[in-house]
Amino acid sequence: MSFFKKLKESIASKTEAVTNVFKEGLAKTRTAFVEKVEELITRRKKIDEEFYEELEEILIGADVGVNTVMTLIDELRVEVKKRKIEDAAELQPVLSEKLIGLLKGDDRSELRMAPNGQITVILFVGVNGVGKTTTIGKLAHKFKNEGKKVLMAAGDTFRAGAIEQLEVWGERVGVDVIKQSSGSDPAAVMFDAVQAAKQRGVDVLLCDTAGRLQNKSNLMEELNKIFRVIQRELPEAPHEVLLVLDATTGQNALSQAKLFGEKSGVTGLVLTKLDGTAKGGIVIAIRNELNLPVKLVGLGEKMGDLQQFDSEQFVHALFAGLIKQEDEQSES
């Protein structure tokens, strides 16, 4: 059975709606990346040094990341020799296979939740403007739809309008927001939020944090203080510390992930605005260069466009055109 057939069958059990969200959200990347690969394969036919160089350029252009690309090209060379591949067209499924391998890693994409009857605390970190508040609002909507009781904490007390922005989302999705006045101590907000979550029998507490501080105090110190306050009240929390990154910033997002990941106990990543960029390859770069799983991806403006990351769905959406071709060829 061909690789694409296996990929299609493994996704068949998942809902068509999710597959379409991934396909639509990755349309720009598919055009910039897969269509260029297809064009290269059609034009060159033969696998030689120039072919590898062009493929390298396409992958780097899609922000797959230089280190990752070098590894990928080396692995392709090995496979070509091992499988005695001469025709460039035969390389397409091998490339897709390798991409899934890079994305999967140890596949820790599911959100870690507290046992039933306990409060799950998810902390969101990241610089301003990456879509942190929107992500929290959409995730609150998702959990609420699953029948969970949700509460949000407005811990970004330094950015003008941040508290109000979270409140707007709270009203939109019907979830209460625990807040204090602008400029308050974020750790004090978290203390109030944990107490409220306990009193109200909440299932999930979603906590916003500052992306930048106006005073001289260190952002990482502020985050550590928040951790201590939460852990004093709920020793197992936070269950996730999610770093939100804007996919449209490409390699800059990778730099932010390195900076935050080293110092703030990040357990997973959220990549927003993937629908707005042709550089969706950044997902592969981040997954491969950092030992951090991508947990959630933002694939559009709508409430349901925040999806749990799924490496097979991601590659299926990228290579949708090739899979269709494969089907048509097998039918004819």
CSV table of N, CA and C in Angstrom, one decimal, residues 60-213:
chain,number,residue,atom,x,y,z
A,60,ILE,N,13.9,25.9,3.0
A,60,ILE,CA,14.4,27.0,3.8
A,60,ILE,C,13.4,28.2,3.6
A,61,GLY,N,12.9,28.4,2.4
A,61,GLY,CA,11.9,29.5,2.0
A,61,GLY,C,10.6,29.3,2.8
A,62,ALA,N,10.3,28.0,3.1
A,62,ALA,CA,9.0,27.8,3.8
A,62,ALA,C,9.3,27.8,5.3
A,63,ASP,N,10.5,28.3,5.7
A,63,ASP,CA,10.9,28.4,7.1
A,63,ASP,C,11.0,27.1,7.9
A,64,VAL,N,11.4,26.1,7.2
A,64,VAL,CA,11.5,24.8,7.8
A,64,VAL,C,12.8,24.8,8.8
A,65,GLY,N,13.7,25.8,8.5
A,65,GLY,CA,14.8,26.0,9.4
A,65,GLY,C,16.0,25.3,8.8
A,66,VAL,N,17.2,26.0,8.8
A,66,VAL,CA,18.4,25.6,8.2
A,66,VAL,C,18.9,24.2,8.8
A,67,ASN,N,18.9,24.1,10.1
A,67,ASN,CA,19.4,22.9,10.7
A,67,ASN,C,18.5,21.7,10.3
A,68,THR,N,17.2,21.9,10.4
A,68,THR,CA,16.2,20.9,10.1
A,68,THR,C,16.4,20.5,8.6
A,69,VAL,N,16.5,21.5,7.7
A,69,VAL,CA,16.7,21.2,6.3
A,69,VAL,C,17.9,20.3,6.0
A,70,MET,N,19.0,20.7,6.6
A,70,MET,CA,20.3,19.9,6.4
A,70,MET,C,20.0,18.4,6.8
A,71,THR,N,19.4,18.2,8.0
A,71,THR,CA,19.1,16.9,8.5
A,71,THR,C,18.2,16.1,7.5
A,72,LEU,N,17.2,16.8,7.0
A,72,LEU,CA,16.2,16.3,6.1
A,72,LEU,C,16.9,15.8,4.8
A,73,ILE,N,17.7,16.7,4.2
A,73,ILE,CA,18.4,16.4,2.9
A,73,ILE,C,19.3,15.3,3.1
A,74,ASP,N,20.0,15.2,4.2
A,74,ASP,CA,21.0,14.1,4.5
A,74,ASP,C,20.2,12.8,4.5
A,75,GLU,N,19.0,12.8,5.2
A,75,GLU,CA,18.2,11.6,5.3
A,75,GLU,C,17.6,11.2,4.0
A,76,LEU,N,17.3,12.2,3.1
A,76,LEU,CA,16.7,11.8,1.8
A,76,LEU,C,17.8,11.2,0.9
A,77,ARG,N,19.0,11.7,1.1
A,77,ARG,CA,20.2,11.1,0.3
A,77,ARG,C,20.3,9.6,0.7
A,78,VAL,N,20.3,9.4,2.0
A,78,VAL,CA,20.4,8.0,2.4
A,78,VAL,C,19.3,7.1,1.9
A,79,GLU,N,18.1,7.6,1.9
A,79,GLU,CA,16.9,6.8,1.4
A,79,GLU,C,17.0,6.6,-0.1
A,80,VAL,N,17.5,7.6,-0.8
A,80,VAL,CA,17.6,7.5,-2.3
A,80,VAL,C,18.6,6.4,-2.6
A,81,LYS,N,19.7,6.3,-1.9
A,81,LYS,CA,20.7,5.3,-2.1
A,81,LYS,C,20.1,3.9,-1.7
A,82,LYS,N,19.5,3.9,-0.6
A,82,LYS,CA,19.0,2.6,0.0
A,82,LYS,C,17.9,2.0,-0.9
A,83,ARG,N,17.0,2.8,-1.3
A,83,ARG,CA,15.9,2.3,-2.1
A,83,ARG,C,16.2,2.4,-3.6
A,84,LYS,N,17.4,2.8,-4.0
A,84,LYS,CA,17.8,2.9,-5.4
A,84,LYS,C,16.8,3.7,-6.2
A,85,ILE,N,16.4,4.9,-5.6
A,85,ILE,CA,15.4,5.8,-6.3
A,85,ILE,C,16.2,6.6,-7.4
A,86,GLU,N,15.7,6.6,-8.6
A,86,GLU,CA,16.3,7.4,-9.6
A,86,GLU,C,15.3,8.5,-10.1
A,87,ASP,N,14.1,8.2,-10.1
A,87,ASP,CA,13.0,9.1,-10.6
A,87,ASP,C,12.6,10.1,-9.5
A,88,ALA,N,12.7,11.4,-9.7
A,88,ALA,CA,12.4,12.4,-8.7
A,88,ALA,C,10.9,12.2,-8.1
A,89,ALA,N,10.0,11.8,-9.0
A,89,ALA,CA,8.6,11.6,-8.6
A,89,ALA,C,8.5,10.6,-7.4
A,90,GLU,N,9.4,9.6,-7.4
A,90,GLU,CA,9.3,8.6,-6.3
A,90,GLU,C,9.8,9.2,-4.9
A,91,LEU,N,10.3,10.4,-5.0
A,91,LEU,CA,10.8,11.0,-3.7
A,91,LEU,C,9.7,11.7,-2.9
A,92,GLN,N,8.5,12.0,-3.6
A,92,GLN,CA,7.4,12.7,-2.9
A,92,GLN,C,7.0,12.0,-1.6
A,93,PRO,N,6.6,10.7,-1.7
A,93,PRO,CA,6.1,10.0,-0.5
A,93,PRO,C,7.2,9.9,0.5
A,94,VAL,N,8.5,9.8,0.1
A,94,VAL,CA,9.6,9.6,1.1
A,94,VAL,C,9.7,11.0,1.8
A,95,LEU,N,9.6,12.1,1.1
A,95,LEU,CA,9.7,13.4,1.8
A,95,LEU,C,8.5,13.6,2.8
A,96,SER,N,7.3,13.2,2.4
A,96,SER,CA,6.1,13.3,3.3
A,96,SER,C,6.4,12.5,4.5
A,97,GLU,N,6.9,11.3,4.3
A,97,GLU,CA,7.1,10.3,5.4
A,97,GLU,C,8.1,10.9,6.4
A,98,LYS,N,9.2,11.5,5.9
A,98,LYS,CA,10.2,12.2,6.7
A,98,LYS,C,9.6,13.3,7.5
A,99,LEU,N,8.8,14.1,6.8
A,99,LEU,CA,8.2,15.3,7.5
A,99,LEU,C,7.3,14.8,8.7
A,100,ILE,N,6.5,13.8,8.4
A,100,ILE,CA,5.7,13.3,9.6
A,100,ILE,C,6.6,12.8,10.7
A,101,GLY,N,7.7,12.1,10.3
A,101,GLY,CA,8.6,11.6,11.4
A,101,GLY,C,9.1,12.8,12.2
A,102,LEU,N,9.5,13.9,11.5
A,102,LEU,CA,10.0,15.1,12.2
A,102,LEU,C,9.0,15.7,13.1
A,103,LEU,N,7.7,15.7,12.6
A,103,LEU,CA,6.7,16.4,13.4
A,103,LEU,C,6.2,15.5,14.6
A,104,LYS,N,6.2,14.3,14.4
A,104,LYS,CA,5.7,13.4,15.4
A,104,LYS,C,6.6,13.4,16.6
A,105,GLY,N,7.9,13.1,16.5
A,105,GLY,CA,8.7,13.0,17.6
A,105,GLY,C,8.1,12.0,18.6
A,106,ASP,N,7.9,12.5,19.8
A,106,ASP,CA,7.3,11.6,20.8
A,106,ASP,C,5.8,11.9,20.9
A,107,ASP,N,5.3,12.7,20.0
A,107,ASP,CA,3.9,13.1,19.9
A,107,ASP,C,3.2,13.3,21.3
A,108,ARG,N,3.5,14.4,21.9
A,108,ARG,CA,2.9,14.8,23.2
A,108,ARG,C,1.9,16.0,22.9
A,109,SER,N,1.2,15.9,21.8
A,109,SER,CA,0.3,17.0,21.4
A,109,SER,C,-0.9,17.2,22.3
A,110,GLU,N,-1.3,16.2,23.0
A,110,GLU,CA,-2.6,16.3,23.8
A,110,GLU,C,-2.3,17.1,25.1
A,111,LEU,N,-3.2,18.0,25.4
A,111,LEU,CA,-3.1,18.8,26.6
A,111,LEU,C,-3.2,17.9,27.9
A,112,ARG,N,-2.3,18.2,28.8
A,112,ARG,CA,-2.2,17.4,30.0
A,112,ARG,C,-3.3,18.0,31.0
A,113,MET,N,-4.2,17.1,31.4
A,113,MET,CA,-5.4,17.6,32.2
A,113,MET,C,-5.3,16.9,33.6
A,114,ALA,N,-5.8,17.6,34.6
A,114,ALA,CA,-5.9,17.1,36.0
A,114,ALA,C,-6.9,15.9,36.0
A,115,PRO,N,-6.7,15.0,36.9
A,115,PRO,CA,-7.8,13.9,37.1
A,115,PRO,C,-9.1,14.5,37.3
A,116,ASN,N,-10.2,13.8,37.0
A,116,ASN,CA,-11.6,14.2,37.2
A,116,ASN,C,-11.8,14.7,38.6
A,117,GLY,N,-12.5,15.8,38.8
A,117,GLY,CA,-12.8,16.3,40.1
A,117,GLY,C,-11.7,17.3,40.6
A,118,GLN,N,-10.6,17.4,39.9
A,118,GLN,CA,-9.6,18.4,40.2
A,118,GLN,C,-9.5,19.5,39.2
A,119,ILE,N,-8.9,20.6,39.6
A,119,ILE,CA,-8.8,21.8,38.7
A,119,ILE,C,-7.6,21.7,37.8
A,120,THR,N,-7.8,21.8,36.5
A,120,THR,CA,-6.7,21.9,35.5
A,120,THR,C,-6.3,23.3,35.4
A,121,VAL,N,-5.1,23.7,35.6
A,121,VAL,CA,-4.6,25.0,35.4
A,121,VAL,C,-3.7,25.1,34.2
A,122,ILE,N,-4.0,26.0,33.3
A,122,ILE,CA,-3.2,26.2,32.1
A,122,ILE,C,-2.7,27.7,32.1
A,123,LEU,N,-1.4,27.8,32.0
A,123,LEU,CA,-0.8,29.2,32.1
A,123,LEU,C,-0.3,29.5,30.6
A,124,PHE,N,-0.6,30.7,30.2
A,124,PHE,CA,-0.2,31.2,28.9
A,124,PHE,C,0.9,32.2,29.0
A,125,VAL,N,2.0,32.0,28.2
A,125,VAL,CA,3.1,33.0,28.2
A,125,VAL,C,3.4,33.4,26.8
A,126,GLY,N,4.1,34.5,26.6
A,126,GLY,CA,4.5,34.9,25.3
A,126,GLY,C,4.5,36.4,25.2
A,127,VAL,N,5.2,36.9,24.2
A,127,VAL,CA,5.3,38.4,24.0
A,127,VAL,C,3.9,39.0,23.5
A,128,ASN,N,3.8,40.3,23.7
A,128,ASN,CA,2.6,40.9,23.3
A,128,ASN,C,2.3,40.8,21.8
A,129,GLY,N,1.1,40.7,21.4
A,129,GLY,CA,0.7,40.8,19.9
A,129,GLY,C,0.7,39.5,19.2
A,130,VAL,N,1.0,38.4,19.9
A,130,VAL,CA,1.1,37.1,19.3
A,130,VAL,C,-0.3,36.3,19.2
A,131,GLY,N,-1.3,36.9,19.8
A,131,GLY,CA,-2.6,36.3,19.8
A,131,GLY,C,-2.9,35.4,21.1
A,132,LYS,N,-2.3,35.8,22.2
A,132,LYS,CA,-2.4,35.1,23.4
A,132,LYS,C,-3.8,35.1,24.0
A,133,THR,N,-4.4,36.3,24.1
A,133,THR,CA,-5.7,36.5,24.6
A,133,THR,C,-6.8,35.8,23.8
A,134,THR,N,-6.6,36.0,22.5
A,134,THR,CA,-7.6,35.3,21.5
A,134,THR,C,-7.5,33.8,21.7
A,135,THR,N,-6.3,33.2,21.9
A,135,THR,CA,-6.1,31.8,22.1
A,135,THR,C,-6.8,31.4,23.4
A,136,ILE,N,-6.7,32.1,24.4
A,136,ILE,CA,-7.3,31.8,25.7
A,136,ILE,C,-8.8,31.8,25.5
A,137,GLY,N,-9.4,32.8,24.8
A,137,GLY,CA,-10.8,32.9,24.6
A,137,GLY,C,-11.3,31.7,23.8
A,138,LYS,N,-10.6,31.3,22.8
A,138,LYS,CA,-11.0,30.2,21.9
A,138,LYS,C,-10.9,28.9,22.6
A,139,LEU,N,-9.9,28.8,23.5
A,139,LEU,CA,-9.8,27.5,24.3
A,139,LEU,C,-10.9,27.4,25.3
A,140,ALA,N,-11.2,28.6,25.9
A,140,ALA,CA,-12.3,28.6,26.9
A,140,ALA,C,-13.6,28.1,26.2
A,141,HIS,N,-13.8,28.6,25.0
A,141,HIS,CA,-15.0,28.2,24.2
A,141,HIS,C,-15.0,26.7,23.9
A,142,LYS,N,-13.8,26.2,23.6
A,142,LYS,CA,-13.7,24.7,23.3
A,142,LYS,C,-14.0,23.9,24.5
A,143,PHE,N,-13.4,24.2,25.7
A,143,PHE,CA,-13.7,23.5,26.9
A,143,PHE,C,-15.1,23.6,27.3
A,144,LYS,N,-15.7,24.8,27.2
A,144,LYS,CA,-17.1,25.0,27.6
A,144,LYS,C,-18.0,24.1,26.7
A,145,ASN,N,-17.7,24.0,25.4
A,145,ASN,CA,-18.5,23.1,24.5
A,145,ASN,C,-18.4,21.7,24.9
A,146,GLU,N,-17.3,21.3,25.6
A,146,GLU,CA,-17.1,19.9,26.0
A,146,GLU,C,-17.8,19.7,27.3
A,147,GLY,N,-18.5,20.7,27.8
A,147,GLY,CA,-19.2,20.5,29.1
A,147,GLY,C,-18.4,20.8,30.3
A,148,LYS,N,-17.3,21.5,30.2
A,148,LYS,CA,-16.4,21.8,31.4
A,148,LYS,C,-16.8,23.1,31.9
A,149,LYS,N,-16.6,23.3,33.2
A,149,LYS,CA,-16.8,24.6,33.9
A,149,LYS,C,-15.5,25.3,33.8
A,150,VAL,N,-15.5,26.5,33.2
A,150,VAL,CA,-14.2,27.2,32.9
A,150,VAL,C,-14.2,28.6,33.6
A,151,LEU,N,-13.0,29.0,34.0
A,151,LEU,CA,-12.7,30.3,34.5
A,151,LEU,C,-11.5,30.9,33.9
A,152,MET,N,-11.4,32.2,33.7
A,152,MET,CA,-10.2,32.8,33.1
A,152,MET,C,-9.7,33.8,34.1
A,153,ALA,N,-8.3,34.0,34.1
A,153,ALA,CA,-7.6,34.9,35.0
A,153,ALA,C,-6.9,35.9,34.2
A,154,ALA,N,-7.2,37.2,34.5
A,154,ALA,CA,-6.5,38.3,33.7
A,154,ALA,C,-5.2,38.7,34.4
A,155,GLY,N,-4.2,37.9,34.2
A,155,GLY,CA,-2.9,38.1,34.8
A,155,GLY,C,-2.0,39.1,34.1
A,156,ASP,N,-2.4,39.5,32.9
A,156,ASP,CA,-1.6,40.5,32.2
A,156,ASP,C,-2.1,41.9,32.6
A,157,THR,N,-1.6,42.3,33.7
A,157,THR,CA,-2.1,43.6,34.3
A,157,THR,C,-1.3,44.8,33.9
A,158,PHE,N,-0.3,44.6,33.0
A,158,PHE,CA,0.6,45.7,32.6
A,158,PHE,C,0.2,46.3,31.2
A,159,ARG,N,-0.3,45.5,30.3
A,159,ARG,CA,-0.6,46.0,29.0
A,159,ARG,C,-1.9,46.7,29.0
A,160,ALA,N,-1.9,47.9,28.4
A,160,ALA,CA,-3.1,48.7,28.4
A,160,ALA,C,-4.2,47.9,27.6
A,161,GLY,N,-5.3,47.7,28.2
A,161,GLY,CA,-6.5,47.1,27.4
A,161,GLY,C,-6.5,45.6,27.5
A,162,ALA,N,-5.4,45.0,28.1
A,162,ALA,CA,-5.4,43.5,28.2
A,162,ALA,C,-6.5,42.9,29.0
A,163,ILE,N,-6.8,43.5,30.1
A,163,ILE,CA,-7.9,43.0,31.0
A,163,ILE,C,-9.2,43.1,30.3
A,164,GLU,N,-9.4,44.3,29.7
A,164,GLU,CA,-10.7,44.5,29.0
A,164,GLU,C,-10.9,43.5,27.8
A,165,GLN,N,-9.8,43.2,27.1
A,165,GLN,CA,-9.8,42.3,26.0
A,165,GLN,C,-10.2,40.9,26.4
A,166,LEU,N,-9.7,40.5,27.6
A,166,LEU,CA,-10.0,39.2,28.1
A,166,LEU,C,-11.5,39.2,28.5
A,167,GLU,N,-12.0,40.3,29.1
A,167,GLU,CA,-13.4,40.4,29.5
A,167,GLU,C,-14.3,40.3,28.3
A,168,VAL,N,-13.9,40.9,27.2
A,168,VAL,CA,-14.7,40.8,26.0
A,168,VAL,C,-14.9,39.4,25.5
A,169,TRP,N,-13.8,38.6,25.6
A,169,TRP,CA,-13.8,37.2,25.2
A,169,TRP,C,-14.7,36.4,26.3
A,170,GLY,N,-14.6,36.8,27.5
A,170,GLY,CA,-15.4,36.2,28.6
A,170,GLY,C,-16.9,36.3,28.3
A,171,GLU,N,-17.3,37.5,27.9
A,171,GLU,CA,-18.7,37.8,27.6
A,171,GLU,C,-19.1,37.0,26.3
A,172,ARG,N,-18.2,37.0,25.3
A,172,ARG,CA,-18.5,36.3,24.1
A,172,ARG,C,-18.7,34.8,24.3
A,173,VAL,N,-17.9,34.2,25.1
A,173,VAL,CA,-18.0,32.7,25.3
A,173,VAL,C,-18.8,32.3,26.6
A,174,GLY,N,-19.2,33.3,27.4
A,174,GLY,CA,-19.9,33.0,28.6
A,174,GLY,C,-19.1,32.4,29.7
A,175,VAL,N,-17.9,33.0,29.9
A,175,VAL,CA,-17.0,32.5,30.9
A,175,VAL,C,-16.6,33.7,31.8
A,176,ASP,N,-16.6,33.5,33.1
A,176,ASP,CA,-16.2,34.6,34.0
A,176,ASP,C,-14.7,34.8,34.0
A,177,VAL,N,-14.4,36.1,34.3
A,177,VAL,CA,-12.9,36.5,34.3
A,177,VAL,C,-12.6,37.0,35.7
A,178,ILE,N,-11.6,36.5,36.3
A,178,ILE,CA,-11.1,37.0,37.6
A,178,ILE,C,-10.1,38.1,37.3
A,179,LYS,N,-10.3,39.3,37.9
A,179,LYS,CA,-9.3,40.4,37.5
A,179,LYS,C,-9.1,41.3,38.7
A,180,GLN,N,-8.1,42.2,38.6
A,180,GLN,CA,-7.9,43.3,39.6
A,180,GLN,C,-7.7,44.5,38.7
A,181,SER,N,-7.4,45.6,39.3
A,181,SER,CA,-7.2,46.8,38.5
A,181,SER,C,-5.9,46.8,37.7
A,182,SER,N,-5.8,47.6,36.7
A,182,SER,CA,-4.6,47.7,35.8
A,182,SER,C,-3.4,48.0,36.7
A,183,GLY,N,-2.3,47.3,36.4
A,183,GLY,CA,-1.0,47.6,37.2
A,183,GLY,C,-0.9,46.8,38.5
A,184,SER,N,-2.0,46.0,38.8
A,184,SER,CA,-1.9,45.2,40.0
A,184,SER,C,-0.8,44.1,39.9
A,185,ASP,N,-0.5,43.4,41.1
A,185,ASP,CA,0.4,42.3,41.1
A,185,ASP,C,-0.2,41.1,40.4
A,186,PRO,N,0.4,40.6,39.3
A,186,PRO,CA,-0.2,39.5,38.6
A,186,PRO,C,-0.4,38.2,39.5
A,187,ALA,N,0.6,38.0,40.4
A,187,ALA,CA,0.5,36.9,41.3
A,187,ALA,C,-0.7,37.0,42.3
A,188,ALA,N,-1.1,38.2,42.6
A,188,ALA,CA,-2.3,38.4,43.5
A,188,ALA,C,-3.5,38.0,42.7
A,189,VAL,N,-3.5,38.3,41.4
A,189,VAL,CA,-4.7,38.0,40.6
A,189,VAL,C,-4.8,36.4,40.5
A,190,MET,N,-3.7,35.8,40.3
A,190,MET,CA,-3.6,34.3,40.3
A,190,MET,C,-4.1,33.7,41.6
A,191,PHE,N,-3.8,34.3,42.7
A,191,PHE,CA,-4.2,33.8,44.0
A,191,PHE,C,-5.7,33.8,44.1
A,192,ASP,N,-6.3,35.0,43.7
A,192,ASP,CA,-7.7,35.2,43.7
A,192,ASP,C,-8.4,34.2,42.8
A,193,ALA,N,-7.8,34.0,41.6
A,193,ALA,CA,-8.4,33.1,40.6
A,193,ALA,C,-8.4,31.6,41.1
A,194,VAL,N,-7.4,31.2,41.7
A,194,VAL,CA,-7.3,29.8,42.2
A,194,VAL,C,-8.4,29.6,43.3
A,195,GLN,N,-8.5,30.6,44.2
A,195,GLN,CA,-9.5,30.6,45.3
A,195,GLN,C,-10.9,30.5,44.7
A,196,ALA,N,-11.2,31.4,43.7
A,196,ALA,CA,-12.5,31.4,43.0
A,196,ALA,C,-12.8,30.0,42.4
A,197,ALA,N,-11.7,29.5,41.7
A,197,ALA,CA,-11.9,28.2,41.0
A,197,ALA,C,-12.3,27.1,42.0
A,198,LYS,N,-11.6,27.1,43.2
A,198,LYS,CA,-11.9,26.1,44.2
A,198,LYS,C,-13.4,26.3,44.7
A,199,GLN,N,-13.7,27.5,45.0
A,199,GLN,CA,-15.1,27.8,45.6
A,199,GLN,C,-16.2,27.4,44.6
A,200,ARG,N,-15.9,27.6,43.3
A,200,ARG,CA,-17.0,27.5,42.3
A,200,ARG,C,-17.0,26.1,41.6
A,201,GLY,N,-16.1,25.2,42.1
A,201,GLY,CA,-16.0,23.9,41.5
A,201,GLY,C,-15.7,23.9,40.0
A,202,VAL,N,-14.7,24.7,39.7
A,202,VAL,CA,-14.3,24.9,38.3
A,202,VAL,C,-13.4,23.7,37.8
A,203,ASP,N,-13.6,23.3,36.5
A,203,ASP,CA,-12.8,22.2,35.9
A,203,ASP,C,-11.5,22.7,35.3
A,204,VAL,N,-11.5,23.9,34.7
A,204,VAL,CA,-10.4,24.4,34.0
A,204,VAL,C,-10.2,25.9,34.3
A,205,LEU,N,-9.0,26.3,34.7
A,205,LEU,CA,-8.6,27.7,34.9
A,205,LEU,C,-7.6,28.1,33.9
A,206,LEU,N,-7.9,29.1,33.1
A,206,LEU,CA,-7.0,29.5,32.0
A,206,LEU,C,-6.4,30.9,32.4
A,207,CYS,N,-5.1,31.0,32.5
A,207,CYS,CA,-4.4,32.2,33.1
A,207,CYS,C,-3.6,32.9,32.1
A,208,ASP,N,-3.9,34.2,31.9
A,208,ASP,CA,-3.2,35.1,31.0
A,208,ASP,C,-2.0,35.6,31.8
A,209,THR,N,-0.9,35.9,31.2
A,209,THR,CA,0.3,36.5,31.9
A,209,THR,C,0.8,37.7,31.0
A,210,ALA,N,1.7,38.5,31.6
A,210,ALA,CA,2.3,39.6,30.9
A,210,ALA,C,3.3,39.2,29.9
A,211,GLY,N,3.3,39.9,28.7
A,211,GLY,CA,4.3,39.6,27.7
A,211,GLY,C,5.4,40.5,27.8
A,212,ARG,N,5.2,41.6,28.6
A,212,ARG,CA,6.3,42.6,28.8
A,212,ARG,C,5.9,43.3,30.0
A,213,LEU,N,6.9,43.7,30.8
A,213,LEU,CA,6.7,44.5,32.0
A,213,LEU,C,7.1,46.0,31.8
